[in-house]
Short mmCIF file of C-alpha atoms in Angstrom, two decimals:
data_model
loop_
_atom_site.label_atom_id
_atom_site.label_comp_id
_atom_site.label_asym_id
_atom_site.label_seq_id
_atom_site.Cartn_x
_atom_site.Cartn_y
_atom_site.Cartn_z
CA MET A 6 225.34 28.96 182.49
CA LYS A 7 223.75 31.85 181.38
CA THR A 8 224.62 35.17 182.55
CA ASP A 9 220.81 36.15 183.14
CA VAL A 10 220.44 33.42 185.61
CA PHE A 11 222.95 34.95 187.86
CA ASP A 12 221.26 38.37 187.25
CA GLU A 13 217.85 36.97 188.31
CA VAL A 14 219.39 35.30 191.35
CA ARG A 15 221.28 38.71 192.37
CA ALA A 16 218.27 40.61 191.93
CA ARG A 17 216.11 38.32 193.95
CA LEU A 18 218.65 38.56 196.81
CA ASN A 19 218.35 42.10 196.86
CA ASP A 20 214.95 41.80 198.20
CA GLY A 21 215.84 39.45 201.13
CA PRO A 22 216.87 35.95 201.86
CA ILE A 23 215.98 33.21 199.35
CA THR A 24 215.77 29.56 198.73
CA ALA A 25 216.24 27.69 195.48
CA SER A 26 212.49 27.23 195.28
CA ASP A 27 211.92 31.10 195.24
CA VAL A 28 213.89 31.34 191.85
CA GLY A 29 212.17 28.35 190.07
CA GLY A 30 213.01 25.30 192.07
CA ALA A 31 216.25 23.35 192.89
CA ARG A 32 216.02 20.68 190.35
CA GLN A 33 215.30 20.59 186.65
CA ALA A 34 214.22 16.90 186.72
CA ALA A 35 213.76 13.93 188.96
CA GLY A 36 216.71 12.90 190.95
CA TRP A 37 219.07 14.21 193.68
CA TRP A 38 221.64 16.02 191.84
CA ASN A 39 219.73 17.35 188.76
CA TRP A 40 220.12 20.79 190.00
CA SER A 41 218.21 23.55 188.02
CA ASP A 42 220.34 26.62 186.67
CA ALA A 43 219.07 28.83 189.51
CA LYS A 44 220.31 26.22 192.09
CA ARG A 45 223.49 25.75 190.33
CA ALA A 46 224.00 29.65 190.22
CA LEU A 47 223.37 29.99 193.98
CA GLU A 48 225.87 27.18 194.92
CA VAL A 49 228.49 28.77 192.69
CA LEU A 50 227.98 32.15 194.35
CA TYR A 51 228.10 30.26 197.72
CA GLY A 52 231.31 28.80 196.88
CA ARG A 53 232.77 32.04 196.05
CA GLY A 54 231.43 33.72 199.16
CA GLU A 55 229.32 36.21 197.37
CA VAL A 56 226.18 34.82 199.28
CA VAL A 57 226.20 32.74 202.69
CA CYS A 58 223.83 30.24 204.03
CA THR A 59 222.11 31.42 207.16
CA MET A 60 219.97 28.50 208.14
CA ARG A 61 217.77 25.74 206.53
CA ARG A 62 214.08 25.20 206.07
CA ASN A 63 213.13 21.72 205.59
CA TRP A 64 216.66 20.95 204.37
CA LYS A 65 216.58 23.83 201.83
CA ARG A 66 219.55 26.15 202.24
CA VAL A 67 218.38 29.88 202.74
CA TYR A 68 220.77 32.10 201.02
CA ASP A 69 221.61 35.87 201.84
CA LEU A 70 224.08 38.56 200.96
CA PRO A 71 227.20 38.58 203.34
CA GLU A 72 226.59 42.34 204.15
CA ARG A 73 223.37 41.54 205.75
CA VAL A 74 224.81 38.64 207.97
CA ILE A 75 228.31 38.89 208.56
CA PRO A 76 229.58 41.76 211.07
CA PRO A 77 230.92 44.58 209.26
CA GLU A 78 234.23 44.50 210.94
CA LEU A 79 234.85 40.95 209.68
CA LEU A 80 233.41 41.85 206.26
CA ALA A 81 235.65 44.74 205.84
CA GLN A 82 238.92 42.42 206.11
CA GLN A 83 240.71 42.21 202.82
CA LEU A 84 242.40 38.72 203.19
CA THR A 85 244.66 37.43 200.14
CA PRO A 86 244.08 34.02 199.05
CA GLU A 87 247.58 33.22 200.62
CA ASP A 88 246.04 34.54 204.03
CA CYS A 89 242.76 32.24 203.67
CA TYR A 90 244.80 29.15 202.83
CA ARG A 91 247.18 29.43 205.74
CA ALA A 92 244.33 30.00 208.04
CA LEU A 93 242.11 27.12 206.77
CA VAL A 94 245.00 24.80 206.43
CA GLN A 95 246.02 25.34 210.28
CA ILE A 96 242.35 24.92 211.28
CA ALA A 97 241.86 21.72 209.36
CA ALA A 98 245.01 20.20 210.82
CA GLU A 99 244.09 20.97 214.23
CA ALA A 100 240.53 19.68 213.87
CA LEU A 101 241.95 16.42 212.03
CA GLY A 102 244.71 15.70 214.53
CA ILE A 103 246.64 14.02 211.84
CA GLY A 104 246.14 14.10 208.13
CA THR A 105 247.67 13.73 204.62
CA ARG A 106 247.85 16.67 202.06
CA ARG A 107 244.64 15.28 200.74
CA ASP A 108 243.02 15.17 204.04
CA ILE A 109 243.68 18.58 204.99
CA ALA A 110 242.41 19.95 201.40
CA ASN A 111 239.16 17.94 201.62
CA TYR A 112 238.49 19.48 205.19
CA PHE A 113 237.53 22.81 203.42
CA TYR A 114 237.47 21.45 199.86
CA LEU A 115 240.51 23.77 199.17
CA LEU A 116 241.04 22.28 195.75
CA PRO A 117 237.81 22.34 193.74
CA LEU A 118 237.58 24.56 190.63
CA TYR A 119 234.59 26.56 191.72
CA LEU A 120 236.89 28.42 194.28
CA GLY A 121 238.28 30.42 191.36
CA ARG A 122 239.53 29.60 187.94
CA THR A 123 242.18 31.98 188.33
CA LEU A 124 243.59 30.64 191.46
CA ASP A 125 246.52 28.30 191.59
CA ARG A 126 244.83 26.31 194.35
CA ALA A 127 247.68 23.58 194.36
CA ARG A 128 250.48 26.14 194.85
CA LEU A 129 248.37 27.79 197.45
CA LEU A 130 247.74 24.60 199.41
CA ASP A 131 251.38 23.57 199.22
CA ASP A 132 252.69 26.93 200.36
CA ALA A 133 250.22 27.04 203.19
CA LEU A 134 251.33 23.55 204.32
CA ALA A 135 255.04 24.61 204.21
CA GLU A 136 254.26 27.83 206.29
CA SER A 137 252.03 26.18 208.78
CA GLY A 138 254.52 25.03 211.18
CA LEU A 139 253.03 21.35 210.95
CA VAL A 140 255.21 18.32 211.38
CA GLN A 141 255.56 16.06 208.43
CA ILE A 142 255.57 12.27 209.67
CA ASP A 143 255.05 8.83 208.22
CA VAL A 144 252.28 6.57 209.10
CA GLU A 145 252.81 2.97 209.02
CA GLY A 146 250.47 1.69 206.40
CA TRP A 147 249.83 4.97 204.72
CA SER A 148 251.05 5.63 201.22
CA GLU A 149 251.27 9.36 201.66
CA ALA A 150 253.05 11.47 204.14
CA ALA A 151 251.04 12.87 207.07
CA PHE A 152 250.97 16.38 208.74
CA VAL A 153 250.58 16.85 212.45
CA ASP A 154 250.17 19.99 214.71
CA PRO A 155 253.08 20.17 217.09
CA ALA A 156 250.37 20.79 219.89
CA THR A 157 249.00 17.34 219.17
CA LEU A 158 252.23 15.71 219.15
CA ASN A 159 252.96 17.23 222.52
CA ALA A 160 249.66 16.58 224.00
CA GLY A 161 250.47 13.16 225.66
CA PRO A 162 248.26 10.19 225.51
CA PRO A 163 244.38 10.77 224.74
CA GLY A 164 241.84 10.66 227.51
CA GLU A 165 239.08 8.57 227.66
CA SER A 166 237.31 8.05 224.41
CA ARG A 167 233.65 9.00 223.58
CA THR A 168 231.10 6.24 223.10
CA THR A 169 228.39 7.43 220.87
CA LEU A 170 226.53 6.72 217.39
CA LEU A 171 227.93 8.86 214.65
CA SER A 172 225.75 10.61 212.07
CA PRO A 173 226.76 9.63 208.68
CA PHE A 174 227.59 13.39 208.03
CA ASP A 175 229.88 13.71 211.21
CA SER A 176 233.19 15.10 210.42
CA LEU A 177 234.88 12.15 211.76
CA VAL A 178 233.72 9.80 209.07
CA TRP A 179 232.69 12.14 206.25
CA ASP A 180 235.85 11.65 204.24
CA ARG A 181 235.00 7.98 203.45
CA ALA A 182 238.56 7.24 202.10
CA ARG A 183 240.20 8.82 205.53
CA THR A 184 237.43 6.79 207.53
CA GLN A 185 238.86 3.54 205.92
CA ARG A 186 242.43 4.50 206.53
CA MET A 187 241.86 5.59 210.00
CA PHE A 188 239.50 2.78 211.20
CA ASP A 189 239.66 0.12 208.80
CA TYR A 190 235.95 0.56 208.15
CA ARG A 191 234.42 0.97 204.65
CA PHE A 192 231.47 3.33 205.23
CA SER A 193 228.94 4.46 202.53
CA LEU A 194 225.69 6.53 202.79
CA GLU A 195 223.04 4.35 201.15
CA ALA A 196 220.12 6.90 201.68
CA TYR A 197 220.53 7.75 197.97
CA LYS A 198 220.64 4.07 196.61
CA PRO A 199 217.32 2.12 195.91
CA LYS A 200 216.05 0.27 198.78
CA ALA A 201 216.97 -3.27 197.24
CA GLN A 202 220.49 -2.24 196.70
CA ARG A 203 221.24 -1.16 200.39
CA ILE A 204 223.46 -3.24 202.43
CA HIS A 205 223.45 -1.73 205.88
CA GLY A 206 220.50 0.56 205.71
CA TYR A 207 218.96 4.00 204.80
CA PHE A 208 220.91 6.02 207.30
CA THR A 209 223.63 3.97 208.81
CA MET A 210 225.27 5.34 211.94
CA PRO A 211 228.61 3.98 212.99
CA LEU A 212 229.49 3.30 216.74
CA LEU A 213 232.41 4.97 218.05
CA SER A 214 233.97 3.27 221.04
CA GLY A 215 237.32 3.13 222.44
CA GLY A 216 238.68 5.21 219.66
CA ARG A 217 237.59 2.75 216.94
CA ILE A 218 234.49 2.02 214.93
CA ALA A 219 233.11 -0.84 216.68
CA GLY A 220 229.81 -1.45 214.67
CA HIS A 221 226.73 0.48 213.20
CA VAL A 222 223.04 0.76 213.33
CA ASP A 223 220.40 1.62 210.79
CA PRO A 224 217.94 3.47 213.01
CA ALA A 225 214.15 4.32 212.92
CA ARG A 226 211.51 5.37 215.31
CA ASP A 227 208.05 3.67 216.05
CA GLY A 228 206.16 6.00 218.44
CA ARG A 229 208.34 6.13 221.73
CA THR A 230 210.42 3.31 220.71
CA PHE A 231 213.85 3.73 219.24
CA VAL A 232 214.30 0.79 216.52
CA ALA A 233 217.57 -0.79 215.38
CA ARG A 234 216.21 -2.07 212.17
CA SER A 235 219.73 -3.54 211.32
CA LEU A 236 222.76 -3.86 213.90
CA SER A 237 226.32 -5.12 213.23
CA LEU A 238 228.79 -5.31 216.04
CA HIS A 239 232.35 -5.72 214.85
CA ASP A 240 233.92 -6.28 218.11
CA PRO A 241 232.19 -8.37 220.60
CA THR A 242 233.76 -6.67 223.46
CA ALA A 243 231.86 -3.53 222.35
CA LEU A 244 228.50 -5.10 223.14
CA ASP A 245 227.89 -2.89 226.40
CA ALA A 246 229.21 0.09 224.45
CA MET A 247 226.53 -0.46 221.69
CA ALA A 248 223.85 -0.78 224.38
CA SER A 249 224.86 2.48 225.94
CA ALA A 250 225.02 4.22 222.62
CA LEU A 251 221.50 2.85 221.73
CA ARG A 252 220.18 4.26 224.80
CA GLU A 253 221.56 7.61 224.38
CA ALA A 254 220.21 7.67 220.67
CA ALA A 255 216.80 7.08 221.92
CA ALA A 256 216.99 9.90 224.43
CA TRP A 257 217.97 12.19 221.57
CA VAL A 258 214.66 11.78 219.92
CA ASN A 259 212.57 11.48 223.18
CA CYS A 260 212.20 7.74 223.08
CA ASP A 261 211.82 5.65 226.21
CA ASP A 262 212.36 2.12 224.74
CA VAL A 263 214.82 0.52 222.33
CA ARG A 264 213.91 -2.38 219.99
CA ILE A 265 216.50 -4.37 217.93
CA GLU A 266 215.03 -6.23 214.84
CA ARG A 267 218.10 -7.74 213.42
CA ALA A 268 221.65 -8.15 214.57
CA LYS A 269 224.78 -9.42 212.98
CA PRO A 270 226.37 -11.66 214.22
CA ALA A 271 222.90 -13.17 215.27
CA ARG A 272 224.50 -14.47 218.49
CA VAL A 273 224.67 -11.06 219.92
CA LEU A 274 220.89 -10.02 219.52
CA SER A 275 219.75 -11.86 222.82
CA GLU A 276 222.92 -10.53 224.67
CA LEU A 277 222.08 -7.02 223.51
CA ARG A 278 218.42 -7.32 224.53
CA ARG A 279 219.34 -8.43 227.96
CA ALA A 280 221.88 -5.39 228.18
CA LEU A 281 218.97 -2.97 227.36
CA ARG A 282 216.78 -4.12 229.93
#
């Protein structure tokens, strides 16, 4: 990437917050990931912490300089890479509850090259894991060792599980390999696929119930009606949970009715419709 692109981006940032559109647009050709040089420059700077994202405007990231956004006392802290990796590993482990080395690294993307070509990222991660106080355990069916925070081990049995539809971007299911390992559920976001190639739908929302992924829904909205264009129930005993989650999702978008268009297995369609009355 040309140096003058970075210079132009930095110059525009000096005048105030910007989006990629302010420096020529986010894409150089049709397609989701055909980023322009300006967008790539912004993302490189973002990955290095030289710019921050303060908000989104119509899905567009708004970039700004850290000194205009981050409190001075935080910005003044001079943390080493070792300090950062230790803190981020601890936060990731606590958030995940249990995770492999790969899971913990993926939570904050601690291994990608854009973090710094001069950093030995693998060493930093391994040293942070060794110094974290996490307990290493084996999990039946997992090919890699896992790490658990001691507080999680001593917390006792979990309480009542939440029943809800999850966004495809929810951190619980974002790491697709981990989702399959944890829940035996193969999940893919099909919004970027041509319509004819979609299996589950445009914006599939998994159903979390009883600590398991018990089904999924492809949602839409028709006026004041929440529409389940395609619904799949993996566990027949979760029928009431699905009905409850559909009502909750309808309330999120200010709908007062729910309509189910297709269901799998087909026999649950009439039962779900009765449960929603």
